Every structure is written in C-alpha cells, then in structure tokens.
GROMACS .gro file of C-alpha atoms in nm:
model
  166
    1UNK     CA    1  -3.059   2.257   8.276
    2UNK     CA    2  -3.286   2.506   8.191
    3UNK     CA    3  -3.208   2.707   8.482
    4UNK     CA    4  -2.845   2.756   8.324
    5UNK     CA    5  -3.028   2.805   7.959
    6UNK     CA    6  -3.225   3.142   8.123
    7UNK     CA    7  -2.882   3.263   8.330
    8UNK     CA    8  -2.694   3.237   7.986
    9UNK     CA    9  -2.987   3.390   7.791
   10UNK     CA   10  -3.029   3.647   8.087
   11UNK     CA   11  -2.670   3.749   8.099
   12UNK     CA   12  -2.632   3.784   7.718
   13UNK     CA   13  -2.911   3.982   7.720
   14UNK     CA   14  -2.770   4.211   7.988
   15UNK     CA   15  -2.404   4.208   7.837
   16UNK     CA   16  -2.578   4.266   7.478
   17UNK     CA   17  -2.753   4.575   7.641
   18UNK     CA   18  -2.434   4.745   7.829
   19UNK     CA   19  -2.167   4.709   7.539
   20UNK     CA   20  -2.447   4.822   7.295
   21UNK     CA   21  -2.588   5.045   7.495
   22UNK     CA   22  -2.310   5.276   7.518
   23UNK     CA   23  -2.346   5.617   7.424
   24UNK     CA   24  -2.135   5.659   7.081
   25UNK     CA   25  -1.798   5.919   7.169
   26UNK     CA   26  -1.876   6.267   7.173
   27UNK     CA   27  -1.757   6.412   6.831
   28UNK     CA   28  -1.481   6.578   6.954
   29UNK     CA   29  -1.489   6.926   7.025
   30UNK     CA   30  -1.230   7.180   6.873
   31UNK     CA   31  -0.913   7.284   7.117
   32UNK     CA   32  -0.965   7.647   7.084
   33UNK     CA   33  -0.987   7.895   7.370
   34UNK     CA   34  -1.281   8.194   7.276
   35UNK     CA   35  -1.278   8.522   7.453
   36UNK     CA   36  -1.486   8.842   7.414
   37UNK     CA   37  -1.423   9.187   7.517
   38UNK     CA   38  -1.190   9.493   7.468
   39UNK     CA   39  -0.878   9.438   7.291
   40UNK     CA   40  -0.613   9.610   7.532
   41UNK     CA   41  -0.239   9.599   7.524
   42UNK     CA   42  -0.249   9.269   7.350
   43UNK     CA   43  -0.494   9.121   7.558
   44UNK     CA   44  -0.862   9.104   7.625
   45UNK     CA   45  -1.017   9.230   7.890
   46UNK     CA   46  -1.320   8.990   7.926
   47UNK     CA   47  -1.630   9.193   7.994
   48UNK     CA   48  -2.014   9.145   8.006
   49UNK     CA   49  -2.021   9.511   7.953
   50UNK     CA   50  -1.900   9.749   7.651
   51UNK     CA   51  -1.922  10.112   7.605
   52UNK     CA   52  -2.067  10.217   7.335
   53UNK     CA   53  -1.767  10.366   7.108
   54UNK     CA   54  -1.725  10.422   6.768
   55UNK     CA   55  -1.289  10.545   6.745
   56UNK     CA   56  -1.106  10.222   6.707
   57UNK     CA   57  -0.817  10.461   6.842
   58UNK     CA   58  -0.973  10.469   7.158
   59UNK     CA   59  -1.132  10.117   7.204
   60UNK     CA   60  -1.134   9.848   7.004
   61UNK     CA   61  -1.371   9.534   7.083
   62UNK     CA   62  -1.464   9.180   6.972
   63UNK     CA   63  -1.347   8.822   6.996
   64UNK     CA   64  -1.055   8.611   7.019
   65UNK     CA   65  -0.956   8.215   6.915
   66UNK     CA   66  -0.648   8.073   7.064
   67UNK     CA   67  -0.549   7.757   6.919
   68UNK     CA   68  -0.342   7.538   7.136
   69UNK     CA   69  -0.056   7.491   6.859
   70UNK     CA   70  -0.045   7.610   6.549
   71UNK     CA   71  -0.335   7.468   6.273
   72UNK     CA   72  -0.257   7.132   6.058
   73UNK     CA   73  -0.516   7.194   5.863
   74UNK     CA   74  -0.763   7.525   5.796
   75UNK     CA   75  -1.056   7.577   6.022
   76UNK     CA   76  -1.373   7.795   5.944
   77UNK     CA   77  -1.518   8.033   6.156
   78UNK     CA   78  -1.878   8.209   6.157
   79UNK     CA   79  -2.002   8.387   6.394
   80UNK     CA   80  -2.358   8.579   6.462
   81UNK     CA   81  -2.351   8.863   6.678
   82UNK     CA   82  -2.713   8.942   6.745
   83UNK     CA   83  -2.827   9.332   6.843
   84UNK     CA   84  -3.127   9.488   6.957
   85UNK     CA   85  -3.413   9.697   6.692
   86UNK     CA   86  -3.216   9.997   6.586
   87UNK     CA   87  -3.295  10.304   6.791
   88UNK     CA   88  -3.599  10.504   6.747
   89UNK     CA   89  -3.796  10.164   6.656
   90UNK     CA   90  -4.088  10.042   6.864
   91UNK     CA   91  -3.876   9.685   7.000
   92UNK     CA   92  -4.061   9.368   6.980
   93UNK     CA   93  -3.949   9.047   7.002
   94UNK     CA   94  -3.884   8.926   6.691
   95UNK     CA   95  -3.771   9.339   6.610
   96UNK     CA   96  -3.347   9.176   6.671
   97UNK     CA   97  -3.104   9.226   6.392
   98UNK     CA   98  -2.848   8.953   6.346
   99UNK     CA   99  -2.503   9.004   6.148
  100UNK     CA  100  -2.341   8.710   5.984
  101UNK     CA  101  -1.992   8.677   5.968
  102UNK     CA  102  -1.728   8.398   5.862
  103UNK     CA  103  -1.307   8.343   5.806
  104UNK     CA  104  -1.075   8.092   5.771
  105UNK     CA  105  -0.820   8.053   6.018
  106UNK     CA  106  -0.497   7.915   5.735
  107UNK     CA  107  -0.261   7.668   5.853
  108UNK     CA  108   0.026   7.737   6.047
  109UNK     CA  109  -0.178   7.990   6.234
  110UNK     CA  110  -0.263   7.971   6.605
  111UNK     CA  111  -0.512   8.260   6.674
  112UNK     CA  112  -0.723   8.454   6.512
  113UNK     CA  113  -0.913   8.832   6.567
  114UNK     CA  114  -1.216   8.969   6.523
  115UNK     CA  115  -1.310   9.320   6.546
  116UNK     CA  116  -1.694   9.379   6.624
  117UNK     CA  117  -1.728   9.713   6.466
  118UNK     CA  118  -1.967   9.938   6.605
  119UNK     CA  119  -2.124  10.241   6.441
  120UNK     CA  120  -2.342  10.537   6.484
  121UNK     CA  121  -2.725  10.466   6.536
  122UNK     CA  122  -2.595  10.142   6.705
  123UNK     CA  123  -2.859  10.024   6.969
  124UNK     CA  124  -2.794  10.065   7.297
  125UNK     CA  125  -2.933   9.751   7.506
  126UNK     CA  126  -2.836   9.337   7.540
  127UNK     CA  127  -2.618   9.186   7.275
  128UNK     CA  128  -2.556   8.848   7.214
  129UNK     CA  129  -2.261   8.697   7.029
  130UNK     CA  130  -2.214   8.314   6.949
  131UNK     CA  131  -1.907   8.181   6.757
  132UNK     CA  132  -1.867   7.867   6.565
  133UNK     CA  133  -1.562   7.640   6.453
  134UNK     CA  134  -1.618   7.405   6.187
  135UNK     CA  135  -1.988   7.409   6.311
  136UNK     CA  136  -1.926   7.348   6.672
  137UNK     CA  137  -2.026   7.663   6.934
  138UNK     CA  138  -1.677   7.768   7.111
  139UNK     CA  139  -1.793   8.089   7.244
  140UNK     CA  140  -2.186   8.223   7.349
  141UNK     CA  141  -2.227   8.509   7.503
  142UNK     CA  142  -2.448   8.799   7.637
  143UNK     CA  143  -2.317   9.145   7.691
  144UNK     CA  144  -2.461   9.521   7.729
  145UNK     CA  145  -2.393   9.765   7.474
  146UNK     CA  146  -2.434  10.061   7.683
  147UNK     CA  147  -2.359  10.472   7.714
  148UNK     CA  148  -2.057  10.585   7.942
  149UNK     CA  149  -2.205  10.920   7.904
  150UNK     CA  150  -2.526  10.874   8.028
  151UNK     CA  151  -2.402  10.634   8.291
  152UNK     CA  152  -2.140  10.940   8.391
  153UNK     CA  153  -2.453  11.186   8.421
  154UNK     CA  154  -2.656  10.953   8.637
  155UNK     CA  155  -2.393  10.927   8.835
  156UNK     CA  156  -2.321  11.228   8.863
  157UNK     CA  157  -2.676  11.307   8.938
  158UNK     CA  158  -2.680  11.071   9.230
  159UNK     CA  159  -2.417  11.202   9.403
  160UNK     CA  160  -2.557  11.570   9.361
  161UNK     CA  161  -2.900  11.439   9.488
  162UNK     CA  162  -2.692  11.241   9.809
  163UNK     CA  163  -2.566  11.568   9.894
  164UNK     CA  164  -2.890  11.732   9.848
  165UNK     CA  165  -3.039  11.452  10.083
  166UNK     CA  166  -2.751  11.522  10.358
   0.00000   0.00000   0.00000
C-alpha cells in the first residue's frame, strides 16, 4: 500500500511540476515588417551601407513599418538612431550621440515612413538604428554612414597605382 501512496505522491509531484512548469506564452509580438535603407521608387533598397548625402532630391533614407492589414487600434513608435562623436572630436566610447524619435501610426493605416535626415557635420563611421512598437524591438540595426567621394578617389587611386604596378 505504501508503494502505491509514493507512485501517486511521485506522479503528482511530476504532473504538478510539467503543467506548472510551463513557460507562461510569449507576449505576443507585433505583426509588422521593419526595413531600413534608401527609399527608391517606392521601395527600399535594404542596405548595411549609406552614402553620406544631404539633397533629399537625390537620396532619401530611413525606415519602413508594414503592417499586415490595416491598424484596429493606434500603435506608437520610437525609435533611437545612435551616431558616432561629431567630427573633429577626439571619439571615445561613451563620445556616441543618440537621437530620440516617436509617432503614432492612426488607425486605418497600414505603414508608416520615416525619413532619417542627415545633415552637414554628420559623422562619418558605424550607425546603429533600433525601432520600437508599443515597446517591443521590430527592427535593430547597424549600418555605415560613409563618403562616396572619398571611396570614388581611393578607387580611383588604386586603379592608377595597378597600372603603375603593371
């Protein structure tokens, strides 16, 4: 008899620890589909690296949210797009610079835009941007803010110093 007492005791016990064991369901993450890049021709060209420039009329860049139907209810957005130290400074690493942002995408809407807006004296270097949807990350990501210029005369360089070389 007691050998059925300690089964029953043993298997409540082990019931007891799988059904309340169970991990509680993930909070459910918001159906939205993030991308980052360079708006083009109603698209965005996904890239982990921009050139740096400043006319909208030639290149405009930043993020999108795609929402898989339009919204019920309104959803806020924030995002933090974090650059290097400002040129000219000595970087260290606490020497980053982080912009805030935030919107609210209304009902009845199914995407929303943002623009990252770059101006002169912008730092050249790694970039990170990280986007938020009623507080839960959607989109984190690293890119290169960098010069086409001074890419185009280093490569330029190269090829004169190839030749030079032949």
């Amino acid at each position: 008899m007691s050998r059925v007492i300690r089964l029953t005791a043993f298997l409540g016990l082990a019931l007891g620890f799988t059904l309340g064991g169970c991990p509680a369901p993930e909070k459910q993450r918001p159906e939205v589909r993030a991308s980052f890049g360079i708006f083009y021709g109603g698209q965005v060209q996904e890239r982990d690296e921009i050139p740096f420039e400043i006319d909208r009329a030639k290149q405009s860049q930043g993020f999108r949210l795609e929402f898989p139907a339009p919204l019920a209810a309104a959803r806020r957005v924030t995002w933090e797009v974090d650059q290097p130290a400002p040129r000219g400074k000595r970087p260290t690493p606490t020497s980053r610079i982080t912009a805030l942002g935030e919107a609210e995408v209304r009902p009845g809407t199914d995407r929303l835009e943002v623009p990252l807006e770059l101006a002169p004296g912008d730092p050249l270097g790694e970039w990170n941007i990280r986007v938020l949807v009623d507080g839960e990350l959607v989109l984190d990501q690293r890119f290169a803010l960098y010069s086409a210029a001074a890419r185009a005369r280093a490569q330029r360089s190269a090829e004169e110093q190839a030749e030079d070389d032949e």
